[in-house]
Amino acid sequence: MMFYGPRIRQARELREFTQGKLAKAVGVSQALIASIETELRLPSEALLAKIAQALTLPIAYFSEPQSLEIPPSSLLFRARASISNRAVTEASRVAEHVLALATSLAKHVDIPVHVHPLHCDPTEAARRIRELLRVPPLEPIPALIRSLERLGIWVLALPVLKDRDAFCMWIEIDGRSIPTIAVCMDQPGDRLRLSVAHELGHLLLHKDKLGRIRSDLEKEAFAFGAELLMPEAAMRKELLPPVTLTTVSQLKPRWLVSMQALIRRGHDLRIVTERQYHYLFQRLSAAGWRKEEPNPIAIERPMLIRKMAEVAYGTPLDYRSLAAACHMLPQEAERLLSFYAAPKAATSGVTSKVVSFPRKRVNA
């Protein structure tokens, strides 16, 4: 059978195996694994079967070239500057795995993209997106992820990845550019919304600069996210001085952002003075709310990718056929899709239309 060595490296990093750990698991030397990954040596069928078993992937996974590679250097994680290179590499491999599933599903459906890079300041960009979403300037966006999915943005739900929030990229599929946001689902609902809004800012404002670590780009993405989720006009109407913890605790469930985000937004807009700002954060710390605020916001899970799977493989999902097409085991396909909401599900307190799109015509 055809064999591609770089796929072993990709799978090994996906499973967080070093070359030494994989070599020990299959009973060979590290040098042999290194030679196989660089295709200086070919594995026997028996050894390839052991490698597939150790990495819990079907042998077919190694029979096709890597269709998509996300360079670890292209990933930027919000507020996570201390992430190790190994952790970033793992995240890129997980994203590639989830993207492989998504791109396989995209062969069966047409998903139009309604957003494009914007060449304006972050505040104006956020206002344009709110207009595109048909959200009034004085109202919150109740279902942010659903709304972005209806614009054709892929929101990938990643398994738990410690200390990582979200990253974004434009991917090319059949000559089309797909805006994609990958989010780790082990974060509070309010932080998840800010992470998604922040990455959307990068997607729209910095398409040709993604992967560059620059403070000015991060500042613009934060400004975009703040205006998108907490528009200045609304904040000046509702976040009235003197701002107190009671004030922000009452606004939190309406705007679906953290108390801390509201305080920072008030400070940025000069509604909250420097002295008030520090005092409010001291109060938050004293109450133990810097790490865990009261009245948590429900987590909104993406839906689009699961809907694509149901269009392609029916309801209930035929995981065996889906997994075979994506070169993964059925139980893994089921696990990856478990992070998505079922199309009829809704986040508590949030209502929205189900994303819909036509099935592609397949010639007989």
CSV table of C-alpha atoms in Angstrom, one decimal:
chain,number,residue,atom,x,y,z
A,1,MET,CA,0.0,0.0,0.0
A,2,MET,CA,1.0,3.6,-0.5
A,3,PHE,CA,2.7,5.1,2.6
A,4,TYR,CA,3.5,8.7,3.6
A,5,GLY,CA,6.0,9.2,6.4
A,6,PRO,CA,5.0,12.8,7.4
A,7,ARG,CA,1.6,11.4,8.3
A,8,ILE,CA,3.2,9.4,11.1
A,9,ARG,CA,4.8,12.6,12.5
A,10,GLN,CA,1.4,14.4,12.2
A,11,ALA,CA,-0.4,11.5,14.0
A,12,ARG,CA,2.4,11.3,16.6
A,13,GLU,CA,2.2,15.0,17.5
A,14,LEU,CA,-1.6,14.7,17.5
A,15,ARG,CA,-1.4,12.1,20.2
A,16,GLU,CA,1.3,13.9,22.1
A,17,PHE,CA,3.9,11.2,21.5
A,18,THR,CA,7.6,11.9,21.2
A,19,GLN,CA,9.6,9.7,18.8
A,20,GLY,CA,11.0,7.9,21.7
A,21,LYS,CA,7.6,7.2,23.2
A,22,LEU,CA,6.2,5.9,19.9
A,23,ALA,CA,9.4,3.8,19.4
A,24,LYS,CA,9.0,2.2,22.9
A,25,ALA,CA,5.3,1.5,22.2
A,26,VAL,CA,6.0,-0.4,19.0
A,27,GLY,CA,9.3,-2.0,20.1
A,28,VAL,CA,11.8,-0.3,17.7
A,29,SER,CA,14.5,2.3,18.0
A,30,GLN,CA,13.8,6.0,18.0
A,31,ALA,CA,16.2,6.3,15.0
A,32,LEU,CA,14.0,4.0,13.0
A,33,ILE,CA,10.9,6.1,13.7
A,34,ALA,CA,12.8,9.2,12.6
A,35,SER,CA,13.9,7.5,9.4
A,36,ILE,CA,10.3,6.4,8.7
A,37,GLU,CA,8.9,9.9,9.3
A,38,THR,CA,11.4,11.3,6.8
A,39,GLU,CA,10.8,8.4,4.4
A,40,LEU,CA,14.4,7.2,4.5
A,41,ARG,CA,13.0,3.8,5.6
A,42,LEU,CA,9.7,2.1,4.8
A,43,PRO,CA,7.9,0.3,7.6
A,44,SER,CA,6.9,-3.3,7.3
A,45,GLU,CA,3.2,-4.0,7.2
A,46,ALA,CA,3.4,-5.5,10.7
A,47,LEU,CA,5.2,-2.4,12.1
A,48,LEU,CA,2.8,0.0,10.4
A,49,ALA,CA,-0.1,-1.9,12.0
A,50,LYS,CA,1.6,-1.5,15.4
A,51,ILE,CA,2.1,2.2,14.8
A,52,ALA,CA,-1.6,2.6,13.8
A,53,GLN,CA,-2.7,0.7,16.9
A,54,ALA,CA,-0.4,2.8,19.2
A,55,LEU,CA,-1.8,6.0,17.7
A,56,THR,CA,-5.4,4.8,17.6
A,57,LEU,CA,-5.8,5.5,13.9
A,58,PRO,CA,-6.7,3.2,11.0
A,59,ILE,CA,-3.9,2.2,8.7
A,60,ALA,CA,-5.6,4.1,5.9
A,61,TYR,CA,-4.7,7.3,7.6
A,62,PHE,CA,-1.1,6.8,6.5
A,63,SER,CA,-2.0,5.9,2.9
A,64,GLU,CA,-2.7,9.5,1.8
A,65,PRO,CA,-0.5,12.6,1.9
A,66,GLN,CA,-1.2,15.3,4.4
A,67,SER,CA,-3.9,17.4,2.8
A,68,LEU,CA,-3.7,20.4,5.2
A,69,GLU,CA,-0.9,21.5,7.4
A,70,ILE,CA,-1.3,24.3,9.9
A,71,PRO,CA,2.1,25.6,10.8
A,72,PRO,CA,2.4,26.0,14.6
A,73,SER,CA,4.0,29.4,14.0
A,74,SER,CA,0.7,30.6,12.5
A,75,LEU,CA,-1.3,30.1,15.6
A,76,LEU,CA,-1.8,32.9,18.1
A,77,PHE,CA,-3.7,32.2,21.4
A,78,ARG,CA,-5.5,35.1,23.1
A,79,ALA,CA,-3.8,36.1,26.4
A,80,ARG,CA,-1.6,32.9,26.4
A,81,ALA,CA,1.8,34.2,25.6
A,82,SER,CA,3.5,31.6,27.8
A,83,ILE,CA,2.3,28.5,25.9
A,84,SER,CA,5.1,26.1,25.1
A,85,ASN,CA,6.1,25.2,21.5
A,86,ARG,CA,5.0,21.6,22.1
A,87,ALA,CA,1.5,22.7,23.3
A,88,VAL,CA,1.1,24.9,20.2
A,89,THR,CA,2.2,22.0,18.0
A,90,GLU,CA,-0.4,19.8,19.6
A,91,ALA,CA,-3.1,22.4,19.0
A,92,SER,CA,-2.2,22.7,15.4
A,93,ARG,CA,-2.4,18.9,14.9
A,94,VAL,CA,-5.7,18.7,16.7
A,95,ALA,CA,-7.1,21.5,14.5
A,96,GLU,CA,-5.8,19.7,11.4
A,97,HIS,CA,-7.6,16.6,12.5
A,98,VAL,CA,-10.9,18.4,13.1
A,99,LEU,CA,-10.4,20.3,9.8
A,100,ALA,CA,-9.9,17.1,7.9
A,101,LEU,CA,-13.3,16.0,9.1
A,102,ALA,CA,-14.9,19.3,8.2
A,103,THR,CA,-13.3,19.5,4.7
A,104,SER,CA,-14.5,16.0,4.0
A,105,LEU,CA,-18.0,17.0,5.0
A,106,ALA,CA,-17.8,20.1,2.8
A,107,LYS,CA,-17.7,17.9,-0.3
A,108,HIS,CA,-21.4,17.1,0.3
A,109,VAL,CA,-22.8,20.6,1.0
A,110,ASP,CA,-22.6,24.2,-0.3
A,111,ILE,CA,-21.9,26.8,2.4
A,112,PRO,CA,-21.8,30.4,1.0
A,113,VAL,CA,-19.4,32.8,2.8
A,114,HIS,CA,-20.9,36.2,3.4
A,115,VAL,CA,-17.9,37.9,5.1
A,116,HIS,CA,-14.7,39.3,3.6
A,117,PRO,CA,-11.6,41.1,4.9
A,118,LEU,CA,-12.3,44.7,5.9
A,119,HIS,CA,-10.1,47.6,5.4
A,120,CYS,CA,-11.2,50.0,8.1
A,121,ASP,CA,-10.6,50.7,11.8
A,122,PRO,CA,-11.7,48.1,14.3
A,123,THR,CA,-14.7,50.0,15.6
A,124,GLU,CA,-16.1,50.6,12.1
A,125,ALA,CA,-15.5,46.9,11.2
A,126,ALA,CA,-17.4,45.8,14.3
A,127,ARG,CA,-20.3,48.1,13.4
A,128,ARG,CA,-20.4,46.7,9.9
A,129,ILE,CA,-20.6,43.1,11.1
A,130,ARG,CA,-23.4,44.0,13.5
A,131,GLU,CA,-25.3,45.5,10.6
A,132,LEU,CA,-24.6,42.4,8.6
A,133,LEU,CA,-26.0,40.3,11.5
A,134,ARG,CA,-29.0,42.7,11.6
A,135,VAL,CA,-28.4,43.4,15.3
A,136,PRO,CA,-29.6,46.8,16.5
A,137,PRO,CA,-26.8,49.0,17.8
A,138,LEU,CA,-28.2,49.1,21.3
A,139,GLU,CA,-28.8,45.4,21.6
A,140,PRO,CA,-26.6,42.4,22.5
A,141,ILE,CA,-25.8,39.6,20.1
A,142,PRO,CA,-27.7,36.7,21.8
A,143,ALA,CA,-26.2,33.8,19.8
A,144,LEU,CA,-22.8,34.9,18.6
A,145,ILE,CA,-21.5,31.6,17.3
A,146,ARG,CA,-24.8,30.7,15.5
A,147,SER,CA,-24.8,34.1,14.0
A,148,LEU,CA,-21.3,33.8,12.6
A,149,GLU,CA,-22.0,30.3,11.3
A,150,ARG,CA,-24.9,31.7,9.3
A,151,LEU,CA,-22.4,34.1,7.6
A,152,GLY,CA,-20.4,31.0,6.5
A,153,ILE,CA,-17.7,31.1,9.1
A,154,TRP,CA,-16.6,27.7,10.3
A,155,VAL,CA,-16.3,27.5,14.1
A,156,LEU,CA,-14.4,24.4,15.0
A,157,ALA,CA,-14.9,23.0,18.5
A,158,LEU,CA,-11.6,21.6,19.7
A,159,PRO,CA,-11.3,19.0,22.6
A,160,VAL,CA,-9.9,20.2,25.9
A,161,LEU,CA,-6.5,21.8,25.4
A,162,LYS,CA,-5.1,23.1,28.6
A,163,ASP,CA,-4.4,26.9,28.7
A,164,ARG,CA,-5.5,27.5,25.1
A,165,ASP,CA,-8.6,29.5,24.1
A,166,ALA,CA,-8.9,30.1,20.4
A,167,PHE,CA,-7.2,30.8,17.1
A,168,CYS,CA,-8.2,31.6,13.6
A,169,MET,CA,-7.2,31.1,10.0
A,170,TRP,CA,-8.4,31.4,6.4
A,171,ILE,CA,-8.3,27.9,4.7
A,172,GLU,CA,-8.4,27.3,1.0
A,173,ILE,CA,-10.8,24.5,-0.2
A,174,ASP,CA,-11.4,24.0,-3.9
A,175,GLY,CA,-10.4,27.6,-4.7
A,176,ARG,CA,-12.5,29.1,-1.9
A,177,SER,CA,-11.3,30.9,1.2
A,178,ILE,CA,-13.2,29.8,4.3
A,179,PRO,CA,-12.9,32.0,7.4
A,180,THR,CA,-12.3,29.6,10.3
A,181,ILE,CA,-12.2,30.1,14.1
A,182,ALA,CA,-11.1,27.2,16.3
A,183,VAL,CA,-12.2,27.4,19.9
A,184,CYS,CA,-11.3,25.2,22.9
A,185,MET,CA,-14.5,24.2,24.7
A,186,ASP,CA,-13.1,24.2,28.3
A,187,GLN,CA,-13.6,27.9,29.0
A,188,PRO,CA,-16.5,29.8,30.6
A,189,GLY,CA,-19.2,31.0,28.3
A,190,ASP,CA,-18.4,34.7,28.7
A,191,ARG,CA,-14.7,34.1,27.9
A,192,LEU,CA,-15.7,31.9,24.9
A,193,ARG,CA,-17.7,34.8,23.4
A,194,LEU,CA,-14.8,37.2,23.9
A,195,SER,CA,-12.4,34.7,22.4
A,196,VAL,CA,-14.6,34.2,19.3
A,197,ALA,CA,-15.1,38.0,18.9
A,198,HIS,CA,-11.4,38.6,19.2
A,199,GLU,CA,-10.5,36.0,16.6
A,200,LEU,CA,-13.2,37.4,14.3
A,201,GLY,CA,-11.4,40.7,14.5
A,202,HIS,CA,-8.1,39.1,13.4
A,203,LEU,CA,-9.9,37.3,10.6
A,204,LEU,CA,-11.4,40.4,9.1
A,205,LEU,CA,-8.7,42.9,9.9
A,206,HIS,CA,-5.5,40.9,9.6
A,207,LYS,CA,-5.9,38.3,6.9
A,208,ASP,CA,-2.4,38.8,5.5
A,209,LYS,CA,-0.8,39.2,9.0
A,210,LEU,CA,-2.1,36.2,10.8
A,211,GLY,CA,0.6,34.4,12.8
A,212,ARG,CA,2.5,37.6,13.6
A,213,ILE,CA,2.9,38.4,17.2
A,214,ARG,CA,2.4,42.2,17.4
A,215,SER,CA,0.9,44.2,20.2
A,216,ASP,CA,-0.8,46.6,17.8
A,217,LEU,CA,-2.7,43.7,16.0
A,218,GLU,CA,-3.8,42.3,19.4
A,219,LYS,CA,-5.0,45.8,20.4
A,220,GLU,CA,-7.1,46.1,17.2
A,221,ALA,CA,-8.6,42.6,17.7
A,222,PHE,CA,-9.5,43.5,21.3
A,223,ALA,CA,-11.1,46.8,20.2
A,224,PHE,CA,-13.1,45.0,17.5
A,225,GLY,CA,-14.3,42.4,20.0
A,226,ALA,CA,-15.3,45.0,22.5
A,227,GLU,CA,-17.3,47.1,20.1
A,228,LEU,CA,-18.9,43.9,18.7
A,229,LEU,CA,-20.1,42.6,22.0
A,230,MET,CA,-20.4,45.9,24.0
A,231,PRO,CA,-21.1,48.7,21.5
A,232,GLU,CA,-20.1,52.2,22.7
A,233,ALA,CA,-23.5,53.6,22.1
A,234,ALA,CA,-25.2,51.0,24.3
A,235,MET,CA,-22.6,51.2,27.0
A,236,ARG,CA,-23.0,55.0,27.3
A,237,LYS,CA,-26.7,54.4,27.7
A,238,GLU,CA,-26.6,51.5,30.2
A,239,LEU,CA,-23.2,51.6,32.0
A,240,LEU,CA,-23.9,54.8,33.9
A,241,PRO,CA,-21.6,56.3,36.6
A,242,PRO,CA,-21.0,55.7,39.3
A,243,VAL,CA,-20.3,52.1,38.1
A,244,THR,CA,-20.4,49.5,40.9
A,245,LEU,CA,-20.2,45.7,41.1
A,246,THR,CA,-24.0,45.7,41.4
A,247,THR,CA,-24.2,47.6,38.1
A,248,VAL,CA,-22.0,45.2,36.1
A,249,SER,CA,-23.5,42.1,37.8
A,250,GLN,CA,-26.9,43.2,36.5
A,251,LEU,CA,-25.6,43.9,33.0
A,252,LYS,CA,-23.7,40.7,32.7
A,253,PRO,CA,-26.6,38.4,31.9
A,254,ARG,CA,-28.0,40.9,29.4
A,255,TRP,CA,-24.7,41.4,27.4
A,256,LEU,CA,-23.4,37.9,28.0
A,257,VAL,CA,-19.9,39.1,28.9
A,258,SER,CA,-18.0,39.0,32.2
A,259,MET,CA,-18.2,41.7,34.9
A,260,GLN,CA,-14.5,42.2,34.3
A,261,ALA,CA,-15.0,42.9,30.6
A,262,LEU,CA,-17.7,45.4,31.4
A,263,ILE,CA,-15.5,47.2,33.8
A,264,ARG,CA,-12.6,47.3,31.3
A,265,ARG,CA,-15.0,48.5,28.6
A,266,GLY,CA,-16.2,51.3,30.9
A,267,HIS,CA,-12.6,52.3,31.6
A,268,ASP,CA,-11.7,52.3,27.9
A,269,LEU,CA,-14.7,54.6,27.2
A,270,ARG,CA,-13.8,56.8,30.2
A,271,ILE,CA,-17.0,56.0,31.9
A,272,VAL,CA,-15.0,54.4,34.7
A,273,THR,CA,-12.2,56.5,36.2
A,274,GLU,CA,-8.7,55.1,36.8
A,275,ARG,CA,-9.4,55.1,40.5
A,276,GLN,CA,-12.7,53.4,40.2
A,277,TYR,CA,-11.2,50.8,37.9
A,278,HIS,CA,-8.6,49.7,40.4
A,279,TYR,CA,-11.1,49.8,43.2
A,280,LEU,CA,-13.6,47.6,41.4
A,281,PHE,CA,-10.9,45.1,40.6
A,282,GLN,CA,-9.8,45.1,44.2
A,283,ARG,CA,-13.4,44.3,45.2
A,284,LEU,CA,-13.5,41.5,42.6
A,285,SER,CA,-10.3,40.0,44.0
A,286,ALA,CA,-11.5,40.3,47.6
A,287,ALA,CA,-14.7,38.4,46.6
A,288,GLY,CA,-12.7,35.7,44.8
A,289,TRP,CA,-14.4,36.6,41.5
A,290,ARG,CA,-11.3,37.3,39.4
A,291,LYS,CA,-11.1,33.6,38.6
A,292,GLU,CA,-14.7,32.5,38.9
A,293,GLU,CA,-17.5,35.0,38.7
A,294,PRO,CA,-21.0,34.4,40.0
A,295,ASN,CA,-23.9,33.8,37.6
A,296,PRO,CA,-21.9,32.0,34.8
A,297,ILE,CA,-22.9,32.5,31.2
A,298,ALA,CA,-24.0,29.4,29.4
A,299,ILE,CA,-21.6,27.9,26.9
A,300,GLU,CA,-22.7,28.2,23.3
A,301,ARG,CA,-21.5,25.3,21.3
A,302,PRO,CA,-21.0,25.5,17.5
A,303,MET,CA,-23.5,23.7,15.3
A,304,LEU,CA,-22.5,24.0,11.7
A,305,ILE,CA,-20.0,21.1,11.4
A,306,ARG,CA,-22.4,18.6,13.0
A,307,LYS,CA,-25.2,19.8,10.7
A,308,MET,CA,-22.9,19.2,7.7
A,309,ALA,CA,-22.3,15.7,9.0
A,310,GLU,CA,-26.0,15.0,9.3
A,311,VAL,CA,-26.6,16.3,5.8
A,312,ALA,CA,-23.9,13.9,4.5
A,313,TYR,CA,-24.4,10.9,6.7
A,314,GLY,CA,-28.0,11.0,7.9
A,315,THR,CA,-29.7,11.2,11.3
A,316,PRO,CA,-28.8,9.3,13.4
A,317,LEU,CA,-25.3,9.7,12.1
A,318,ASP,CA,-23.6,6.8,10.3
A,319,TYR,CA,-20.3,7.2,12.2
A,320,ARG,CA,-18.8,4.2,10.5
A,321,SER,CA,-19.1,5.7,7.0
A,322,LEU,CA,-18.1,9.1,8.2
A,323,ALA,CA,-15.0,7.8,9.9
A,324,ALA,CA,-14.0,5.7,6.9
A,325,ALA,CA,-14.1,8.8,4.7
A,326,CYS,CA,-12.1,10.8,7.2
A,327,HIS,CA,-9.5,8.1,8.0
A,328,MET,CA,-10.3,7.9,11.7
A,329,LEU,CA,-12.0,5.4,14.0
A,330,PRO,CA,-15.8,5.7,14.4
A,331,GLN,CA,-15.4,6.3,18.1
A,332,GLU,CA,-13.1,9.3,17.5
A,333,ALA,CA,-15.5,10.8,14.9
A,334,GLU,CA,-18.3,10.5,17.4
A,335,ARG,CA,-16.1,12.1,20.1
A,336,LEU,CA,-15.1,15.0,17.9
A,337,LEU,CA,-18.7,15.7,17.0
A,338,SER,CA,-19.9,15.5,20.6
A,339,PHE,CA,-18.4,18.9,21.1
A,340,TYR,CA,-21.0,20.4,18.8
A,341,ALA,CA,-24.7,21.2,19.5
A,342,ALA,CA,-27.3,19.1,17.8
A,343,PRO,CA,-29.1,21.2,15.2
A,344,LYS,CA,-32.3,21.4,17.3
A,345,ALA,CA,-30.5,22.2,20.5
A,346,ALA,CA,-30.2,25.7,21.9
A,347,THR,CA,-28.1,27.3,24.6
A,348,SER,CA,-30.1,28.0,27.7
A,349,GLY,CA,-31.7,31.4,27.3
A,350,VAL,CA,-30.7,31.8,23.7
A,351,THR,CA,-32.8,31.2,20.6
A,352,SER,CA,-31.7,31.3,17.0
A,353,LYS,CA,-32.5,29.8,13.6
A,354,VAL,CA,-30.9,26.5,12.7
A,355,VAL,CA,-28.1,26.9,10.1
A,356,SER,CA,-29.3,25.6,6.7
A,357,PHE,CA,-27.7,25.1,3.4
A,358,PRO,CA,-28.3,23.0,0.2
A,359,ARG,CA,-26.8,19.6,-0.4
A,360,LYS,CA,-24.4,19.5,-3.3
A,361,ARG,CA,-25.5,17.7,-6.4
A,362,VAL,CA,-23.6,14.6,-7.0
A,363,ASN,CA,-23.3,13.3,-10.5
A,364,ALA,CA,-24.1,9.6,-10.9
